[in-house]
Tab-separated table of C-alpha atoms in Angstrom:
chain	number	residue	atom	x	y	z
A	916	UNK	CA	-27.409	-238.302	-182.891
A	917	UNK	CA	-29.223	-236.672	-180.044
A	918	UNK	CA	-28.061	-233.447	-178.301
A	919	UNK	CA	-26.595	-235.134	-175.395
A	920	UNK	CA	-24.950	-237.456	-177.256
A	921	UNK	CA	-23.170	-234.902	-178.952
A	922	UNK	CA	-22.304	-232.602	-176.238
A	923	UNK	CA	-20.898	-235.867	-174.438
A	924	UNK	CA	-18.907	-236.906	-177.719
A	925	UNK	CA	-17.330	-233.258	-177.518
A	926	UNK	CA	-16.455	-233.141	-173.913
A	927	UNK	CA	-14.532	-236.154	-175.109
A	928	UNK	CA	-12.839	-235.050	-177.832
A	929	UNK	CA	-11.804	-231.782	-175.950
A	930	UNK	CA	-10.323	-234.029	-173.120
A	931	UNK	CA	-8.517	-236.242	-175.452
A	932	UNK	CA	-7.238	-233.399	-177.507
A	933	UNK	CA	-6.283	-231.634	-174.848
A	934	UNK	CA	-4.651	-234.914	-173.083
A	935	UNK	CA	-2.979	-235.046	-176.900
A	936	UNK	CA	-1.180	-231.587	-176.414
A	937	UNK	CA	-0.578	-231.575	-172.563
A	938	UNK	CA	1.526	-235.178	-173.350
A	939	UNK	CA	3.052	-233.361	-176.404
A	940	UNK	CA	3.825	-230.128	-174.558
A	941	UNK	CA	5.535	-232.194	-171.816
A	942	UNK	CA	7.890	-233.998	-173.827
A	943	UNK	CA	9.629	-231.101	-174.414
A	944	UNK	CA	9.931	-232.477	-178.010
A	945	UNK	CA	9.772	-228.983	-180.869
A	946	UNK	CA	7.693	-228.822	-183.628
A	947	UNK	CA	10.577	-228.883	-185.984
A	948	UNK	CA	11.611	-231.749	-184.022
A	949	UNK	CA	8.574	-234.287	-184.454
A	950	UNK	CA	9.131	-236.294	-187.556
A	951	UNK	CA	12.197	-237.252	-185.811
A	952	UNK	CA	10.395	-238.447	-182.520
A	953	UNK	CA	7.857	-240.360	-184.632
A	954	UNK	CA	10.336	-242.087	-186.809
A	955	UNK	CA	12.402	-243.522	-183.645
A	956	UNK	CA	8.584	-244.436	-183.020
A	957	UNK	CA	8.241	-246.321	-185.859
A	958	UNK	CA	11.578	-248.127	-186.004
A	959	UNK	CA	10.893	-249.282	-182.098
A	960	UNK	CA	7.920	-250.492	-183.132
A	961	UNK	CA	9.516	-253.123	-185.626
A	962	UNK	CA	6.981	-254.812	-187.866
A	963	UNK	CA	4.146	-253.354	-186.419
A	964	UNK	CA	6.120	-249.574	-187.695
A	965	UNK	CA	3.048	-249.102	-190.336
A	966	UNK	CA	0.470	-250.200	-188.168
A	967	UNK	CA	1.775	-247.208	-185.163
A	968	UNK	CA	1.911	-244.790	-187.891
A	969	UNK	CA	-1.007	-244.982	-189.405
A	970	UNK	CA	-2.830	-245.028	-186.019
A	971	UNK	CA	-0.802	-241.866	-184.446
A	972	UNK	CA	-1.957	-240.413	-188.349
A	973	UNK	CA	-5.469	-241.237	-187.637
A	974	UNK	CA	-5.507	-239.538	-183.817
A	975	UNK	CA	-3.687	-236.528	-184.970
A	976	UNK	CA	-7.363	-236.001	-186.720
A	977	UNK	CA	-8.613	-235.395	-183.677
A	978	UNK	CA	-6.152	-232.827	-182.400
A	979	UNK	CA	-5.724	-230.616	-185.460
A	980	UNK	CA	-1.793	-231.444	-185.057
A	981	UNK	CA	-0.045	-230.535	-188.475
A	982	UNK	CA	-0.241	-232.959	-190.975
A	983	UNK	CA	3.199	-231.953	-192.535
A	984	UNK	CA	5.866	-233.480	-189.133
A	985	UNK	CA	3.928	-237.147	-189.940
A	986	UNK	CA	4.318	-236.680	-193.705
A	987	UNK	CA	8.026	-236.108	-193.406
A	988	UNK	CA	8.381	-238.655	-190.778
A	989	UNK	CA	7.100	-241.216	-192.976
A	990	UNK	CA	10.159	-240.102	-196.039
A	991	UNK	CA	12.611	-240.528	-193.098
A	992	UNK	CA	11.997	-243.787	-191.893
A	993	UNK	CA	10.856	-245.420	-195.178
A	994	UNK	CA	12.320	-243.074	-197.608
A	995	UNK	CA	11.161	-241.708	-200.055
A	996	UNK	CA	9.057	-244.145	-202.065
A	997	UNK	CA	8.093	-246.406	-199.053
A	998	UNK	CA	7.240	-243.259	-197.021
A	999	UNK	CA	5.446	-241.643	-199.868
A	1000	UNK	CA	2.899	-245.010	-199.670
A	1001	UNK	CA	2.016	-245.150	-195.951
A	1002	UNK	CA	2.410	-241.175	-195.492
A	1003	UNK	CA	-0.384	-241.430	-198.515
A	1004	UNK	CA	-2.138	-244.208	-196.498
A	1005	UNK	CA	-2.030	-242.316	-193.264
A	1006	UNK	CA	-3.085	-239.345	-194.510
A	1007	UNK	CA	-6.190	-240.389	-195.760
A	1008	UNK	CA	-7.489	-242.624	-192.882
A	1009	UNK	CA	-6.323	-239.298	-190.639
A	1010	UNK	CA	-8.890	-237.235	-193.604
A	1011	UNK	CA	-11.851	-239.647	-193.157
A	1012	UNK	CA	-11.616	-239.893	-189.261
A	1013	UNK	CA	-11.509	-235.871	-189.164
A	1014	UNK	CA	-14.224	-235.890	-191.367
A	1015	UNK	CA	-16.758	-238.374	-189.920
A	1016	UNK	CA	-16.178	-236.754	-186.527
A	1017	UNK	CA	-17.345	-233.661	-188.259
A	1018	UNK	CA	-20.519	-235.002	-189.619
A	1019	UNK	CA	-21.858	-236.889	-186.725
A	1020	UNK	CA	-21.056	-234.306	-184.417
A	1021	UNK	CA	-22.042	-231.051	-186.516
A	1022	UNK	CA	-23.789	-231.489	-189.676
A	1023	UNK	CA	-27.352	-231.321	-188.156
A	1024	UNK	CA	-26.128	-227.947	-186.455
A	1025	UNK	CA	-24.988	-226.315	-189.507
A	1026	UNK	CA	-28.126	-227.392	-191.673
A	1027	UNK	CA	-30.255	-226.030	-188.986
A	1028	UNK	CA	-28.078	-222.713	-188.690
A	1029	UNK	CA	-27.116	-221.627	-192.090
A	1030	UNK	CA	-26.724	-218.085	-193.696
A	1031	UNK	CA	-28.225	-217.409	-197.269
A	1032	UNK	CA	-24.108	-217.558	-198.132
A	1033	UNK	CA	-23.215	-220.896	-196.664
A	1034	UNK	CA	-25.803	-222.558	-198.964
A	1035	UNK	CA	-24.436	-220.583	-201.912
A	1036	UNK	CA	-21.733	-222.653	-200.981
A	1037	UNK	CA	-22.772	-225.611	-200.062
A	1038	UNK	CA	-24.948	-225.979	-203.190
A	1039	UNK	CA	-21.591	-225.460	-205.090
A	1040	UNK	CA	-19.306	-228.098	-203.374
A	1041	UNK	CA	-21.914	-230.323	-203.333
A	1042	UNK	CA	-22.298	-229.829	-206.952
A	1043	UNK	CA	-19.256	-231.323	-207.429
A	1044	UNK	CA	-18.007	-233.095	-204.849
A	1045	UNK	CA	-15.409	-235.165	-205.768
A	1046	UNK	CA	-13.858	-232.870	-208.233
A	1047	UNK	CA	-14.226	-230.182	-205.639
A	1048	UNK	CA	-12.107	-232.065	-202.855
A	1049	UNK	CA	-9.830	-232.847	-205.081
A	1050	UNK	CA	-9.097	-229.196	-206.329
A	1051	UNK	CA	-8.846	-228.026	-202.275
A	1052	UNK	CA	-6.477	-230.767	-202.046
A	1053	UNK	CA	-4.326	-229.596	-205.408
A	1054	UNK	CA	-4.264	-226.023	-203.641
A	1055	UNK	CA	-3.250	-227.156	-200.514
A	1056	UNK	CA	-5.471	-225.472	-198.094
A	1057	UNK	CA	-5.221	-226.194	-194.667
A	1058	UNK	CA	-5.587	-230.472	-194.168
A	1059	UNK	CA	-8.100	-230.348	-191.457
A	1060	UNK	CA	-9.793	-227.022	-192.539
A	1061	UNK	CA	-10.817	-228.801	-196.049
A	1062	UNK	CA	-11.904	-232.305	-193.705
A	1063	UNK	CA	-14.169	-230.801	-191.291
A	1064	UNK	CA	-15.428	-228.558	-193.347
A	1065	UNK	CA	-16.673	-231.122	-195.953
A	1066	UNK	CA	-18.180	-233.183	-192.637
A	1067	UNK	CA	-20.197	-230.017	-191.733
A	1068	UNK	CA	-21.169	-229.352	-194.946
A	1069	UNK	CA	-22.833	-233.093	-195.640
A	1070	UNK	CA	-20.167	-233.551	-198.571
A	1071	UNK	CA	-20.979	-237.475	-199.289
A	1072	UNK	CA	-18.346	-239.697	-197.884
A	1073	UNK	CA	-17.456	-241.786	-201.339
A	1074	UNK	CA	-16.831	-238.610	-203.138
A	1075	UNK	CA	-14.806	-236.871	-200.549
A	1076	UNK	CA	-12.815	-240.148	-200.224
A	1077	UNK	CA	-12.049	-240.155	-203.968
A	1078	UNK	CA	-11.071	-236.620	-204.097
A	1079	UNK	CA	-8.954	-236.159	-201.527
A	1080	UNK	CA	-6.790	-240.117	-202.002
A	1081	UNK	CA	-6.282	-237.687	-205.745
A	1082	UNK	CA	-6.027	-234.888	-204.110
A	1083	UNK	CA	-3.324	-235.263	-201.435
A	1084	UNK	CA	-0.823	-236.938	-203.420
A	1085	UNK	CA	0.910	-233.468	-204.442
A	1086	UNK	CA	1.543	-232.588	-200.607
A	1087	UNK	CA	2.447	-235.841	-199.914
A	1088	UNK	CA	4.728	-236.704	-202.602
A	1089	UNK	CA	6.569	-233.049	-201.998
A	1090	UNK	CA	7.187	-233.958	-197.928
A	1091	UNK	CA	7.857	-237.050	-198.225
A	1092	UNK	CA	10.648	-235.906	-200.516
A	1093	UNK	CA	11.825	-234.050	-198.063
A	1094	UNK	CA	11.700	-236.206	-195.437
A	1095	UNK	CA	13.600	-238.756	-196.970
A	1096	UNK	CA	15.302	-238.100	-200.583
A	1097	UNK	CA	17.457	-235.361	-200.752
A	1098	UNK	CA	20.330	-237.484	-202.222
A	1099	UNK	CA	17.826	-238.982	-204.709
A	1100	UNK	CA	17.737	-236.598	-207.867
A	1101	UNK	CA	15.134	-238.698	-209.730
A	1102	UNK	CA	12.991	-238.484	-206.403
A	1103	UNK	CA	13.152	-234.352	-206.393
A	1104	UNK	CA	12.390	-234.842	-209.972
A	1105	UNK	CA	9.297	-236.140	-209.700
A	1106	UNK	CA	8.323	-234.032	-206.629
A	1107	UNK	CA	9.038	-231.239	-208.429
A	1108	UNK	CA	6.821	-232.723	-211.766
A	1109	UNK	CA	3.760	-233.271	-209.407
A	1110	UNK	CA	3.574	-230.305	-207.068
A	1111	UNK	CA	3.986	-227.846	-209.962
A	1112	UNK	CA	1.226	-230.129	-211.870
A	1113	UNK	CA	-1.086	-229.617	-209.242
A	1114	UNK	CA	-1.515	-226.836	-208.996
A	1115	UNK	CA	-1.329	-225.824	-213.086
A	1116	UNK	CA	-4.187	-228.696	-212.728
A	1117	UNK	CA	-6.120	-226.908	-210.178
A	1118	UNK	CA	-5.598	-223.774	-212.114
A	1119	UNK	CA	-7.438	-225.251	-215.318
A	1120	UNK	CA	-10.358	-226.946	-213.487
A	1121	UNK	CA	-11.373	-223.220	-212.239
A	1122	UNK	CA	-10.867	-221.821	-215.268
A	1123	UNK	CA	-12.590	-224.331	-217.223
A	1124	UNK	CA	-15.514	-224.087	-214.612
A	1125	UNK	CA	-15.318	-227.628	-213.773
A	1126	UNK	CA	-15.192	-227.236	-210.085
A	1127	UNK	CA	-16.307	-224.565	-207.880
C-alpha cells in the first residue's frame, strides 16, 4: 500500500468514525442504554436481525465502540444460547475487520519504526501466535487493543483467527449471560464454569511457558 493510499484510507476512517460517534452522540441514546437500542434494532429488522447485527458488530471495529453493549444485546434479543452464537459470530468478524484495517494501514510503519523492545515482543507473539491470541483473549484485555495490535505487529491472519474464535468465548459466554439469562440457573452455571476456566487456563499456559 503506498503512502497516499494510506493517508487517504485514514482520512476515511477518521470521517466515518467520527460520523459513527457524532450519529451516536445525537441520539441521545447512554452507554448503559445501547444493547437496548440495538436489540429493538434487531427485532425491526425481522429475518434479516442476524444479518444487521453482525454488520453494526463488524463497523463498531472501526470506531473502537465497546464490544461489551453488542455482546449483551445479542443475550437480550436471542437469549442466552441464541445470543451467545451470533454475539460469538459478531465478535469475531468485528476482530478480523479491526485487525486487517490494522495491517494494511500500519504494519509497514511499525516494521520500519521499531524500538529494540517492540521486537522483543514481537519475536515473542509471533512465536506463538495462536496460543498467544488466545491467552490475551482468556485475560480479557481490551477487544480492540489485542486486534490492532496483532495487525501492527504482522501476527498471521489464520493464527490470530484461531486464537481469538477460542479465545473470546469466555467474554462472550459471561455477557451474553447477562444480557439474556438471569432466570436461567443452568445458563449462570455454565458462565460461571467458563469465565473462571479461563482464566485458571490462561494462568497455566504462562506458567507452563507455553505462551508468552
Amino acid at each position: 500500500m503506498t503512502t497516499r493510499t494510506r493517508y487517504t484510507f485514514l482520512v476515511l476512517w477518521v470521517l466515518a468514525a467520527s460520523t459513527a460517534f457524532y450519529v451516536w452522540w445525537q441520539s441521545g441514546i447512554p452507554l448503559t442504554g445501547l444493547p437496548a437500542a440495538l436489540k429493538g434494532l434487531i427485532e425491526d429488522a425481522g429475518a434479516w436481525g442476524p444479518a444487521v447485527y453482525c454488520l453494526l458488530f463488524m463497523v463498531r471495529g472501526l470506531t473502537l465502540a465497546p464490544a461489551s453493549p453488542f455482546v449483551l444485546a445479542a443475550g437480550l434479543a436471542w437469549g442466552p444460547w441464541e445470543g451467545m452464537l451470533w454475539a460469538w459470530v459478531g465478535i469475531n468478524l468485528s476482530g478480523i475487520v479491526a485487525y486487517g484495517v490494522a495491517r494494511a494501514m500500519g504494519r509497514e510503519w511499525v516494521a520500519q519504526h521499531e524500538t529494540p523492545w517492540m521486537k522483543t515482543m514481537e519475536a515473542k507473539l509471533l512465536a506463538a501466535p495462536m496460543m498467544t491470541s488466545m491467552l490475551l483473549r482468556f485475560l480479557l484485555l481490551p477487544f480492540d487493543t489485542v486486534n490492532y495490535a496483532c495487525g501492527l505487529v504482522g501476527v498471521p491472519l489464520l493464527p490470530y483467527a484461531a486464537g481469538t474464535a477460542l479465545g473470546v468465548l469466555p467474554g462472550v459466554v459471561t455477557f451474553a449471560i447477562f444480557g439474556g439469562a438471569w432466570d436461567d440457573p443452568r445458563a449462570i452455571a455454565v458462565s460461571a464454569l467458563v469465565f473462571g476456566g479461563s482464566i485458571a487456563f490462561a494462568a497455566v499456559l504462562k506458567k507452563r511457558g507455553l505462551v508468552g
